Every structure is written in structure tokens, then in C-alpha cells.
XYZ file of C-alpha atoms in Angstrom:
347
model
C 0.000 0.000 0.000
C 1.509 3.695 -0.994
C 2.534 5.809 1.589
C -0.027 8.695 2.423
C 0.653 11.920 0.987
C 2.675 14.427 3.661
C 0.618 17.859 3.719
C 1.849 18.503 7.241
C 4.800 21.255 8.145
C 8.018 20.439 10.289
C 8.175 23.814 11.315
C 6.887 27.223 10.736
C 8.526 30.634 10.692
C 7.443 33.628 12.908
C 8.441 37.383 12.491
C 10.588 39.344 14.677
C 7.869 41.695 14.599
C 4.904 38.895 15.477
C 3.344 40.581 18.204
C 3.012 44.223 16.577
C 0.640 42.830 14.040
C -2.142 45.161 13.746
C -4.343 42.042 13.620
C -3.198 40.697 17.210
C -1.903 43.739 19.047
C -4.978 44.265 20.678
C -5.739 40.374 21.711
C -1.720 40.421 23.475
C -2.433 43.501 24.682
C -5.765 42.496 26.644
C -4.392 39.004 27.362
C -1.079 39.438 27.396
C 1.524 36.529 27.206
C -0.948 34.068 27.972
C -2.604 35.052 25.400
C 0.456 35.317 22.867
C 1.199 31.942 23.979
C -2.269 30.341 22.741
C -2.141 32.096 19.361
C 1.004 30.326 19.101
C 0.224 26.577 19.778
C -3.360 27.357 17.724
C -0.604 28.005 14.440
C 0.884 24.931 15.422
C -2.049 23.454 15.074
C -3.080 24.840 11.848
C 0.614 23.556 10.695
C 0.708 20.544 11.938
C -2.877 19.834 9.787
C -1.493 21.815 6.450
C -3.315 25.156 6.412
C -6.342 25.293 8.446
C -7.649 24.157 12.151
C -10.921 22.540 12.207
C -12.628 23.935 15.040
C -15.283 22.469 16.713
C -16.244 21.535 20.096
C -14.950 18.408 19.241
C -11.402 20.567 19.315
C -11.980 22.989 21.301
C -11.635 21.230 24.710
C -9.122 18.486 24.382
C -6.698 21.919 23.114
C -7.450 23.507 26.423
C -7.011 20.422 28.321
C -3.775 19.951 26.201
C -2.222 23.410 26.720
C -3.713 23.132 30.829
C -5.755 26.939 30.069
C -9.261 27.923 30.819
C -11.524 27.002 27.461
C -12.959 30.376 28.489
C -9.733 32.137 28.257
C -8.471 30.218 25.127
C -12.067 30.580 23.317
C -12.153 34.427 24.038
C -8.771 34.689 22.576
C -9.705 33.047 19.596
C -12.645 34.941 19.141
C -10.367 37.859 19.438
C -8.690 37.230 16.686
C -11.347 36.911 14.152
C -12.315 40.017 15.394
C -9.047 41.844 13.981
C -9.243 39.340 11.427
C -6.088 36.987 12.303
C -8.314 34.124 11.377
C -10.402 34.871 8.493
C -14.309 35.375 9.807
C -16.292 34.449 6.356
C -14.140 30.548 6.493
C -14.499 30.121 10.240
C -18.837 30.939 10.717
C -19.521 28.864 7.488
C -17.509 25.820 8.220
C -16.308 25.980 11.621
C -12.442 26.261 10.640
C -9.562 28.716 11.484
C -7.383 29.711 8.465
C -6.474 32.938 6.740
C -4.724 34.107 3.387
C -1.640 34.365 5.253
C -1.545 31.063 6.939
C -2.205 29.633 2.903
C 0.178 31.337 1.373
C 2.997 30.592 4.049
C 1.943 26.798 3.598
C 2.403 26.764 -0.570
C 5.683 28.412 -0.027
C 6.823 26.087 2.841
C 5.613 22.773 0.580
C 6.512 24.104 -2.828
C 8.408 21.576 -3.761
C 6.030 18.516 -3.381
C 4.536 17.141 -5.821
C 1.211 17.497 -4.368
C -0.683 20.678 -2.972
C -4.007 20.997 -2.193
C -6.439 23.203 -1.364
C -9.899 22.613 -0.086
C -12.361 25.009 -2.661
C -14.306 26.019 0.635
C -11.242 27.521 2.464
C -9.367 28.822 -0.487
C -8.460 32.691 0.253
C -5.354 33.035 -2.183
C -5.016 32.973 -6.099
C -3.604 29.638 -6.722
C -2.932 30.777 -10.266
C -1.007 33.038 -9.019
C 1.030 30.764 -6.448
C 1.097 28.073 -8.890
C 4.004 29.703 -10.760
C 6.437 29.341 -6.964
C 5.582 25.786 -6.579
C 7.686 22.771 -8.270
C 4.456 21.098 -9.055
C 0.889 21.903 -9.276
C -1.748 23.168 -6.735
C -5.042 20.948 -6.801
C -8.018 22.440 -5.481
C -10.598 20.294 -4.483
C -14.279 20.217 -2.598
C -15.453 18.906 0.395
C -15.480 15.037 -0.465
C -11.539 15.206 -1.877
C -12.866 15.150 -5.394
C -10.102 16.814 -7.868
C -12.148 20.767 -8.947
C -9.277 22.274 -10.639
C -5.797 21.563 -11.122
C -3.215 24.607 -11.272
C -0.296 23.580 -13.355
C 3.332 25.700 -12.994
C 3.459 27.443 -16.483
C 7.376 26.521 -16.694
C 6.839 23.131 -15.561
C 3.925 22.204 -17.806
C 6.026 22.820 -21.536
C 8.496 20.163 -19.828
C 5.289 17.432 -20.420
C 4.606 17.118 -24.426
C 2.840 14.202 -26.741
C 5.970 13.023 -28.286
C 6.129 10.418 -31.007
C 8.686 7.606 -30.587
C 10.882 9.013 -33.456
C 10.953 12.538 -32.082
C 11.968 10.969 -28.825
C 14.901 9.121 -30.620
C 15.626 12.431 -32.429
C 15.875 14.667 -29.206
C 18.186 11.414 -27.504
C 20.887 12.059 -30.464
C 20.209 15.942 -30.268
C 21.167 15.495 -26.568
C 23.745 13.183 -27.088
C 25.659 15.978 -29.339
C 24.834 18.143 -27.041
C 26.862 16.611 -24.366
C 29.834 15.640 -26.137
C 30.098 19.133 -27.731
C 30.033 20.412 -23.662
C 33.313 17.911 -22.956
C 35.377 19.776 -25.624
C 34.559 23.414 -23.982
C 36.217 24.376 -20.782
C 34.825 24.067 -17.357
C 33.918 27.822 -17.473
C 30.532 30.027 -18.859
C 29.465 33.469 -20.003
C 26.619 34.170 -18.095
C 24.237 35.361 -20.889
C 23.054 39.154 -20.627
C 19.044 37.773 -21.618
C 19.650 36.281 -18.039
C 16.668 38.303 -15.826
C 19.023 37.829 -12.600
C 22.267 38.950 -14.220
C 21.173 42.018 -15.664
C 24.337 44.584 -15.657
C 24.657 46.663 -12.754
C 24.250 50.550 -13.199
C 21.756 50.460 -16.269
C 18.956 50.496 -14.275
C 17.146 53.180 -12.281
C 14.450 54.069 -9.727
C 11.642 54.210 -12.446
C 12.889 50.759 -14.342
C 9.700 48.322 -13.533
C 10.779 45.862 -10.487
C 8.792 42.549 -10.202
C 6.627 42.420 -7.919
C 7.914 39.546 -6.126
C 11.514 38.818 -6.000
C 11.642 34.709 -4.689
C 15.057 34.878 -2.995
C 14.753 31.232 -2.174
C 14.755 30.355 -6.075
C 17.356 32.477 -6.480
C 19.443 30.728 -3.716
C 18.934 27.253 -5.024
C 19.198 28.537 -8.569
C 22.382 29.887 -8.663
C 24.434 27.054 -6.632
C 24.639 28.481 -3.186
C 23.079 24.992 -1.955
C 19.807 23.734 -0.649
C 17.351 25.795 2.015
C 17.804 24.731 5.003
C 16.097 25.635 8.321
C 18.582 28.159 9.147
C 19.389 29.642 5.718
C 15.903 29.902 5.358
C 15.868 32.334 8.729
C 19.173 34.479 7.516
C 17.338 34.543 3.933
C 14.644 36.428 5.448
C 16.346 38.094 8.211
C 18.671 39.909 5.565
C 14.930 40.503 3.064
C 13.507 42.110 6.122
C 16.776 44.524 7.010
C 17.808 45.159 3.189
C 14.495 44.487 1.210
C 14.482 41.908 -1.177
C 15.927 44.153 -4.334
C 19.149 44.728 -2.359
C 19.497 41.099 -1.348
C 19.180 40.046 -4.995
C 21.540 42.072 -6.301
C 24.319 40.986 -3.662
C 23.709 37.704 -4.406
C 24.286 38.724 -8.222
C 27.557 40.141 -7.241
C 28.705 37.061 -4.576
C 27.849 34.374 -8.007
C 30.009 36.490 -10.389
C 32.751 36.132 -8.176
C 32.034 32.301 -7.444
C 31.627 32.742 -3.788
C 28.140 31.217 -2.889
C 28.062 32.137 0.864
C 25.298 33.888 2.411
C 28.236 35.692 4.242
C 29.872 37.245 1.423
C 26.081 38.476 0.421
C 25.998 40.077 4.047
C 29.076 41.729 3.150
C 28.106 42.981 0.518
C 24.959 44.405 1.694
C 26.855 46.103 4.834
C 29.565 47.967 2.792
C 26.669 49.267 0.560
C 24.679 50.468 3.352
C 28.315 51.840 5.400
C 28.426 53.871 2.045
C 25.211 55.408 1.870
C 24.079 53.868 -1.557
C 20.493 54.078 -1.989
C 19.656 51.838 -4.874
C 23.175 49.696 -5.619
C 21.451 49.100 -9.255
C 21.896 52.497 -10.143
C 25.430 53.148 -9.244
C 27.302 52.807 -12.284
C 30.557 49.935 -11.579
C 34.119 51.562 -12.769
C 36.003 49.736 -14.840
C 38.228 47.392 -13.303
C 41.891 47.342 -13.963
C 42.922 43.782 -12.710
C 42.446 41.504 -15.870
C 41.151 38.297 -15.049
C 40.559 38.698 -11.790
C 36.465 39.272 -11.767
C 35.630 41.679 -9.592
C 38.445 41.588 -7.175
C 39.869 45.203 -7.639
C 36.539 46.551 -7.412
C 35.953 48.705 -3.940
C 32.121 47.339 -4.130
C 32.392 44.079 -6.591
C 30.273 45.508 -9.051
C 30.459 43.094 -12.515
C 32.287 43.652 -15.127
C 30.172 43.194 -18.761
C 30.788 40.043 -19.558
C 32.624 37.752 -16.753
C 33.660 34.161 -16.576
C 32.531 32.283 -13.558
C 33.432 28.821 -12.673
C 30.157 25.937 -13.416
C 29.184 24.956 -9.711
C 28.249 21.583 -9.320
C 24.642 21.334 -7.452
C 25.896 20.805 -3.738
C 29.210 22.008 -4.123
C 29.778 25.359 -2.945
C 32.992 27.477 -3.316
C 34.841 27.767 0.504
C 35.883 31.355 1.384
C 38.955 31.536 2.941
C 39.684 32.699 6.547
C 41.398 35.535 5.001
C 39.172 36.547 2.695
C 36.174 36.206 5.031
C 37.897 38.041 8.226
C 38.871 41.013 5.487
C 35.241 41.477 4.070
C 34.266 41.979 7.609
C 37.019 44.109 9.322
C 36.172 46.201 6.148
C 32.680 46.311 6.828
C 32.659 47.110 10.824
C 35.301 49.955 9.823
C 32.961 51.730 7.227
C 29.601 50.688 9.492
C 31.715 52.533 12.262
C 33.067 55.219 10.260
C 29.337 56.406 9.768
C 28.149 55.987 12.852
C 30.794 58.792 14.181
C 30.201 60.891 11.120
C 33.674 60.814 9.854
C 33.751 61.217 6.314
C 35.454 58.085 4.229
């Protein structure tokens, strides 16, 4: 018999700024870390299902029981927050279930890369066409009995899937096979093409240049070699989204790839000399030319790109080690110029 499907989290992230939320600042304020502390294991709850909390008399006690608080206390806290609108009121008075477009949308991005999602059609608050396009898969939406409604395919996944006849298959094998051996007479290093959306050159752009709407730092991450998402990475990911925004944090990770050295650290460093410097918008600031031929961006004061540089093919998994040196320089560089400003001496 197959293994049942996983829609369950292992963990869930929570903001620095959890308890400011406009939706539950008034709850902790009138219950106060009592309070805070059942909003908490009701998420884990909502986790631990997928997305949503059934509840029910049928929940409501044995969670009280669980937790050892009053069911007065941990029902008037609840009600509290579909009040403000933590929990979404329209889901929970028609079918008796605590969810919300955040708690959705934090759940397709946590499980993005399974190869099932779904969605029960009742609860649904978010545009899975929309989220469709983060996951590795496809979001299924279905009704109350599990039957399939509507199945929302990833647009770059779906052109991987075609009706192929035998002989085109056996064409596309030999087109391949060409392919490959032509790739073990080149060398082991790549142009990184300029129609390449992350590696746009530095300094062309400027504030009024259309940004994407969503930047997905975690694609980026995995994309571009610096390894899998892990628990932690995941937490410095967003840690340095949330101090930098997610423009700046793209653009140092441009700059760390170019120079082959996949290390959230070197990002950091990059981000804290920009901001020691005062730059506003680093895709604006036009990169002077560099004078050390072959070297990448090494004699560059903020490793800006050169036009067209050669970067070494990273294996998936294997990511380029930055040495003591070079680590312990980037940062004595950065604390000076992060210091520098902070006693308003000019640099």
C-alpha cells in the first residue's frame, strides 16, 4: 500500500515583529503573554494539519485540556482574533475552521516543492494561479469530499510534459547526445548570458525601471548554486529581506555568483559595505572599470560586474569555501565603514 501523501509542516517561521501585528496587538495587549502563547500553539495546530484548524467543540476542549488553560480564556482569545481578522471570519462561521490568506500562502511556499498541494475550494483565500508559478508542481483544489475541482499547473513546468512520437523521442536522444559531447570539448567555465533576468548589468537600471513584484530569494538561492534551504538559511534569507528588502538582497547575491563565492556571508558583506556607504539603490550606481584583468571583480571597492565575466560551473551541492582571510577582510572592512558612519567621519 503507498505511503499517504505528507501535507503537514516540520516547522513554521514567525516574524521578529509577530506581536506588533495590527491584527493581534490588541488580543496580546488584553491578554497578554498568555494570550500570545495560545495564538502560538493554535498556528501549530493549523501547521501541523497543512493550512487550516478545524474547530469544533470536538477541538476545542481536548486543546485547552492539552495546553492546561481555561476554554474560556483560550475561546475568548480566539474569538479575538477573528475580530481583527487573524483568522479569516467568512471561512471560520460557514464551516467551523480557522485559516487565513496568510496562513495559505505561508503553507504553498513552505511545501513548494512537493509534488502534491491541495487546497480545499471552501477555504481557499489566495489565487492559486497566481502561487502556482512558486511551486515545483501543481496546486489541486478540491471540494469537500476530496474530489479533484481544478488543477493549477506551474506554467514553466507544464512545456516540460509534451505528446511526443517515438521518433521525435529518438531524435531529441541524439540531439542530446551531441549536445553533451560538444560540452566535454569546452572548458569548465561560462558566459553568463546578458538575456539572463538575474544577471542584468549593474548601473543600467534606475528608480523608475519596472521591479517585479515579487523577488523569490529562495529560487534564487537554489538557482544559482549556493546549496539547498535549510532551516537556518531559510531564517538568515529572510532576516537579511527584512533589514535590506528583497531588491538589495538580490543584487548581492548577483555580485557574490560572479565572483564564485556562494556564501550567504559574502552576500551580508556585501549588503553592509553598501549600506556603510550610503548607496540608496546599488542598481543604479554605475561599476568603474576594473583594472585587474582576469581577476572578476576583485579590484573593485564594491564588486560591481564587469560586462561580460567568466565564472566557474558549480556543481549542485558544491559550494565554493571562502577563505579565513578573505572572510575576516570582508568583515574588518565592513565594521570599519559601518563605524566610520556611525561617528560621522567622512570616508
Amino acid at each position: 500500500m503507498a505511503r499517504p501523501l505528507k501535507e503537514s509542516l516540520d516547522y513554521f517561521p514567525i516574524d521578529i515583529d509577530f506581536g506588533e501585528d495590527d491584527k493581534l496587538s490588541v488580543t496580546i495587549a488584553k491578554y497578554g503573554m498568555q494570550g500570545l502563547g495560545i495564538i502560538i500553539k493554535i498556528m501549530a495546530e493549523v501547521y501541523k494539519n497543512s493550512y487550516f484548524y478545524r474547530w469544533t467543540e470536538q477541538q476545542q476542549y481536548p486543546f485547552a485540556q492539552r495546553i492546561n488553560v481555561d476554554i474560556n480564556l483560550v475561546m475568548d482569545v480566539v474569538n479575538e482574533c477573528i475580530k481583527w481578522g487573524f483568522f479569516n471570519r467568512k471561512v471560520f462561521e460557514e464551516h467551523g475552521v480557522l485559516t487565513s490568506r496568510g496562513f495559505q500562502k505561508r503553507y504553498v511556499e513552505a511545501a513548494k516543492r512537493r509534488k502534491l498541494i491541495s487546497i480545499v475550494d471552501d477555504y481557499l483565500l489566495i489565487d492559486p494561479a497566481v502561487e502556482c508559478k512558486n511551486v515545483s508542481h501543481s496546486i489541486t483544489i478540491v471540494n469537500a469530499d476530496g474530489n479533484t475541482v481544478n488543477v493549477y499547473i506551474n506554467p514553466d513546468k507544464s512545456n516540460n510534459v509534451s505528446a511526443q512520437t517515438p521518433q521525435s523521442k529518438v531524435k531529441e536522444s541524439k540531439v542530446n547526445k551531441s549536445k553533451v559531447e560538444e560540452s566535454k570539448e569546452q572548458s569548465n567555465k561560462e558566459v553568463l548570458p546578458d538575456g539572463d533576468p538575474l544577471f542584468q548589468p549593474l548601473g543600467t537600471g534606475s528608480s523608475s525601471d519596472p521591479v517585479p513584484d515579487e523577488i523569490n530569494l529562495f529560487r534564487i538561492f537554489e538557482g544559482e548554486g549556493f546549496g539547498t534551504i535549510s532551516p537556518f538559511t531559510s531564517d538568515k534569507i529572510q532576516t537579511l529581506e527584512k533589514e535590506y528588502g528583497a531588491r538589495w538582497v538580490q543584487e548581492a547575491m548577483k555580485i557574490a555568483a560572479l565572483n564564485s563565492k556562494r556564501k550567504l556571508v559574502y552576500v551580508e558583506g556585501i549588503l553592509i559595505n553598501w549600506k556603510a556607504d550610503g548607496i540608496d539603490e546599488p542598481w543604479t550606481v554605475e561599476a568603474p572599470p576594473s583594472n585587474n584583468k582576469g581577476n572578476g571583480n576583485k579590484g573593485n571597492k564594491y564588486n560591481k560586474r564587469p560586462s561580460k565575466p567568466d565564472i566557474e560551473i558549480v556543481q549542485p551541492g558544491a559550494e565554493p569555501e571562502l577563505s579565513d582571510e578573505e572572510y575576516e577582510e570582508m568583515m574588518r572592512f565592513a565594521a570599519e565603514q559601518q563605524a566610520s558612519k556611525e561617528q560621522g567621519v567622512p570616508h
